[in-house]
PDB file of C-alpha atoms in Angstrom:
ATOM      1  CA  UNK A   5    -106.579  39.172  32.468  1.00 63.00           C
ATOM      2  CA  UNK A   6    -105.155  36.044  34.057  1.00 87.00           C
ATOM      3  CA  UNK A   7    -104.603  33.028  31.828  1.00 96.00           C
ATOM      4  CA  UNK A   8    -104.097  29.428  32.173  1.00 97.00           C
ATOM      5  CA  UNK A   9    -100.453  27.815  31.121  1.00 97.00           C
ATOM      6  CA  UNK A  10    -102.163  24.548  29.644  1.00 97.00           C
ATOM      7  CA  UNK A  11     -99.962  21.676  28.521  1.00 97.00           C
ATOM      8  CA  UNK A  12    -101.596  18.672  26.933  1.00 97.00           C
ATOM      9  CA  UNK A  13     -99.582  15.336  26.929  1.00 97.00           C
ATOM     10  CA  UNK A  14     -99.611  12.052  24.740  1.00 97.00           C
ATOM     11  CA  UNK A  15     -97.373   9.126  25.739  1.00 92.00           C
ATOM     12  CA  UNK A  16     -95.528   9.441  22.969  1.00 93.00           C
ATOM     13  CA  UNK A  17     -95.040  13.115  22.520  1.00 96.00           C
ATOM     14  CA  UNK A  18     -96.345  17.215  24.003  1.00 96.00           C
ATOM     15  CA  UNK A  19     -99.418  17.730  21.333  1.00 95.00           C
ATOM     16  CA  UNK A  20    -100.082  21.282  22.392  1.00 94.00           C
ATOM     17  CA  UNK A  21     -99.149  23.575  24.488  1.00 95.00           C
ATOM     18  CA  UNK A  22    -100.149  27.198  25.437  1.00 95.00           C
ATOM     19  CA  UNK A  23    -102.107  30.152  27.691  1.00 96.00           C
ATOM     20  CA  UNK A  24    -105.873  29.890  27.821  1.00 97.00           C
ATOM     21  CA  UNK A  25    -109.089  31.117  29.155  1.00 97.00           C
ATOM     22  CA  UNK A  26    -110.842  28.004  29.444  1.00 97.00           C
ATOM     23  CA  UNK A  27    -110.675  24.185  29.675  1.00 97.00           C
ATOM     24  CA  UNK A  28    -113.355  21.989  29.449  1.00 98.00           C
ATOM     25  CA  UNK A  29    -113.027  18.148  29.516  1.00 98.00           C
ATOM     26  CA  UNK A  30    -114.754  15.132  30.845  1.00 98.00           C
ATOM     27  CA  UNK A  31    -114.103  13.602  34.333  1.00 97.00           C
ATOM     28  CA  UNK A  32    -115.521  10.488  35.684  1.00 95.00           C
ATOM     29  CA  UNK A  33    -117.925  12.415  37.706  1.00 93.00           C
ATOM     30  CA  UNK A  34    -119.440  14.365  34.645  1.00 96.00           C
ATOM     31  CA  UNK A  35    -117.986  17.428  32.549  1.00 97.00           C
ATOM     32  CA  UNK A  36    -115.415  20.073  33.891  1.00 97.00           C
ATOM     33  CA  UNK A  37    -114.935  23.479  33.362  1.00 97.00           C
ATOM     34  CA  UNK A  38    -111.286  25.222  34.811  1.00 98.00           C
ATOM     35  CA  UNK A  39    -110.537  28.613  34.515  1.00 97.00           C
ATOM     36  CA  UNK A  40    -107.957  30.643  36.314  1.00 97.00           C
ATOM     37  CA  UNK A  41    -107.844  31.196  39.692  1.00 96.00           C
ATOM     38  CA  UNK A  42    -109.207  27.313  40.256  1.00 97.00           C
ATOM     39  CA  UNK A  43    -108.505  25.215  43.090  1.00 97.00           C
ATOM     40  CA  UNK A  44    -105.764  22.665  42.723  1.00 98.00           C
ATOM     41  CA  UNK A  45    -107.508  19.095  41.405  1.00 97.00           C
ATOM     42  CA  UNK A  46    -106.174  15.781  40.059  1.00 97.00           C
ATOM     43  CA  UNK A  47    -108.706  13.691  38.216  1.00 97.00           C
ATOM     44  CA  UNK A  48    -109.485  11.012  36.314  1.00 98.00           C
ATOM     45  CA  UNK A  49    -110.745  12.191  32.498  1.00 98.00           C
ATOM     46  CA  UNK A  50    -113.116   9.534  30.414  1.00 98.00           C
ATOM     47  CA  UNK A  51    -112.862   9.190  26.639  1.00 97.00           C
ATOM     48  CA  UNK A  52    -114.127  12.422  25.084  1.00 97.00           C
ATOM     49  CA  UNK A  53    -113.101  15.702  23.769  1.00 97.00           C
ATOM     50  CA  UNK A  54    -110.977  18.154  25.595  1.00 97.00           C
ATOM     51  CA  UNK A  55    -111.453  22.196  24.616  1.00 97.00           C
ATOM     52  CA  UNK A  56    -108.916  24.449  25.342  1.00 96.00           C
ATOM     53  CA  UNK A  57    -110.570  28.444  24.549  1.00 96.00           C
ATOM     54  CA  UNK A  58    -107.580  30.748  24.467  1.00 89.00           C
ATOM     55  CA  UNK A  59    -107.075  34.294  22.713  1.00 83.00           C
ATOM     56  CA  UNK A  60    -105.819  32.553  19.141  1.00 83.00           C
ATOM     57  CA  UNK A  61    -109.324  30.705  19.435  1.00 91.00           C
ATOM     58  CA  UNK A  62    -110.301  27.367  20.301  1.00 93.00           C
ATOM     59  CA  UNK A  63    -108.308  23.576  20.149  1.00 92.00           C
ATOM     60  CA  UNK A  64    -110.209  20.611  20.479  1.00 95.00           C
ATOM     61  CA  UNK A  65    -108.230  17.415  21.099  1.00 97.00           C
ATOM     62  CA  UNK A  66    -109.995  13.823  21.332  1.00 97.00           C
ATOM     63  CA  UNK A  67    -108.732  11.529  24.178  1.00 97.00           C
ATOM     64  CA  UNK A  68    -108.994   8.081  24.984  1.00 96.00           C
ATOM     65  CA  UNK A  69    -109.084   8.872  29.113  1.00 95.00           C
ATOM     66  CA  UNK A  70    -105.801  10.212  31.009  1.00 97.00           C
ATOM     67  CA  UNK A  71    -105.579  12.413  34.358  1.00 97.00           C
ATOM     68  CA  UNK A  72    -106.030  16.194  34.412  1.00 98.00           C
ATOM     69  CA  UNK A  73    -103.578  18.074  37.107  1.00 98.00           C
ATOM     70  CA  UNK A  74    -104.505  21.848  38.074  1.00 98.00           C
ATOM     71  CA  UNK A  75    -101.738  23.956  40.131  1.00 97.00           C
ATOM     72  CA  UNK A  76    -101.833  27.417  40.506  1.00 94.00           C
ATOM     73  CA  UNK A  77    -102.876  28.466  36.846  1.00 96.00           C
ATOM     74  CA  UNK A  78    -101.086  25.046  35.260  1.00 98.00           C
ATOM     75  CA  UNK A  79    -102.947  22.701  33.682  1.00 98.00           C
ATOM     76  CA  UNK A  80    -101.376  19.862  32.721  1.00 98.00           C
ATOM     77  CA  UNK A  81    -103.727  16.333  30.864  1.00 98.00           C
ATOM     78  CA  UNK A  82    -102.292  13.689  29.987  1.00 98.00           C
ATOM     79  CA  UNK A  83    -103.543  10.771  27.586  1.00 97.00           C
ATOM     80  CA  UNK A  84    -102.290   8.082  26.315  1.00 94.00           C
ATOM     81  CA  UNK A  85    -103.908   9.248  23.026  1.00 96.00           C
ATOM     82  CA  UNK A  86    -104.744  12.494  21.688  1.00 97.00           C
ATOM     83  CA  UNK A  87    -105.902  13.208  18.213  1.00 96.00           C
ATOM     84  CA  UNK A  88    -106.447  16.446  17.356  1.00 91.00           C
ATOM     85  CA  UNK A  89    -108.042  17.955  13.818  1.00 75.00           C
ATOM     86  CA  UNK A  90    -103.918  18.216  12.346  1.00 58.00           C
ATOM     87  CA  UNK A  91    -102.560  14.926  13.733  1.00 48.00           C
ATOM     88  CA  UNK A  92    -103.062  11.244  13.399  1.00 46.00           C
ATOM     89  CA  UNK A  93    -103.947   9.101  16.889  1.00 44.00           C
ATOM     90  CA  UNK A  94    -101.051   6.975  17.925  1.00 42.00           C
ATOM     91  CA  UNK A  95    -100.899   4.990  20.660  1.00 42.00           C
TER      92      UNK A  95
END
């Protein structure tokens, strides 16, 4: 089964990284779902969670708003802050 190479991005540091199923984040123009195969996109995220479903289960990460970048099965999102259930905000 294809996967997504995901990479998510604070300014300060690479909080996760790994293959997954699904993403599903927040855009300006209402929730998004990418999975593999989708069309390259850039686009604006809003404050909100992003959910990364892979085989080792699901990540959640909290954001503060950033940019989300799909490319042939890469996903890359970058925020200036991420929090995630096993590390602190920074910013």
């Amino acid at each position: 089964m294809a996967s997504l190479h995901v990479e998510l991005v604070a300014a300060d540091r690479q909080v996760w990284q790994g293959e997954a199923r699904m993403i599903s984040a927040r855009g300006i123009e209402g929730e998004l779902g990418i999975m593999p195969g989708h069309a390259p996109l850039l686009t604006v995220l809003v404050e909100g969670d992003v959910r990364i479903d892979g085989d080792g289960g699901r990540q959640t990460a909290h954001i503060d708003g950033g940019f989300l970048a799909v490319d042939e099965n890469h996903v890359r999102i970058v925020a200036e802050t991420v929090t995630t259930a096993s590390s602190p905000a920074r910013g």
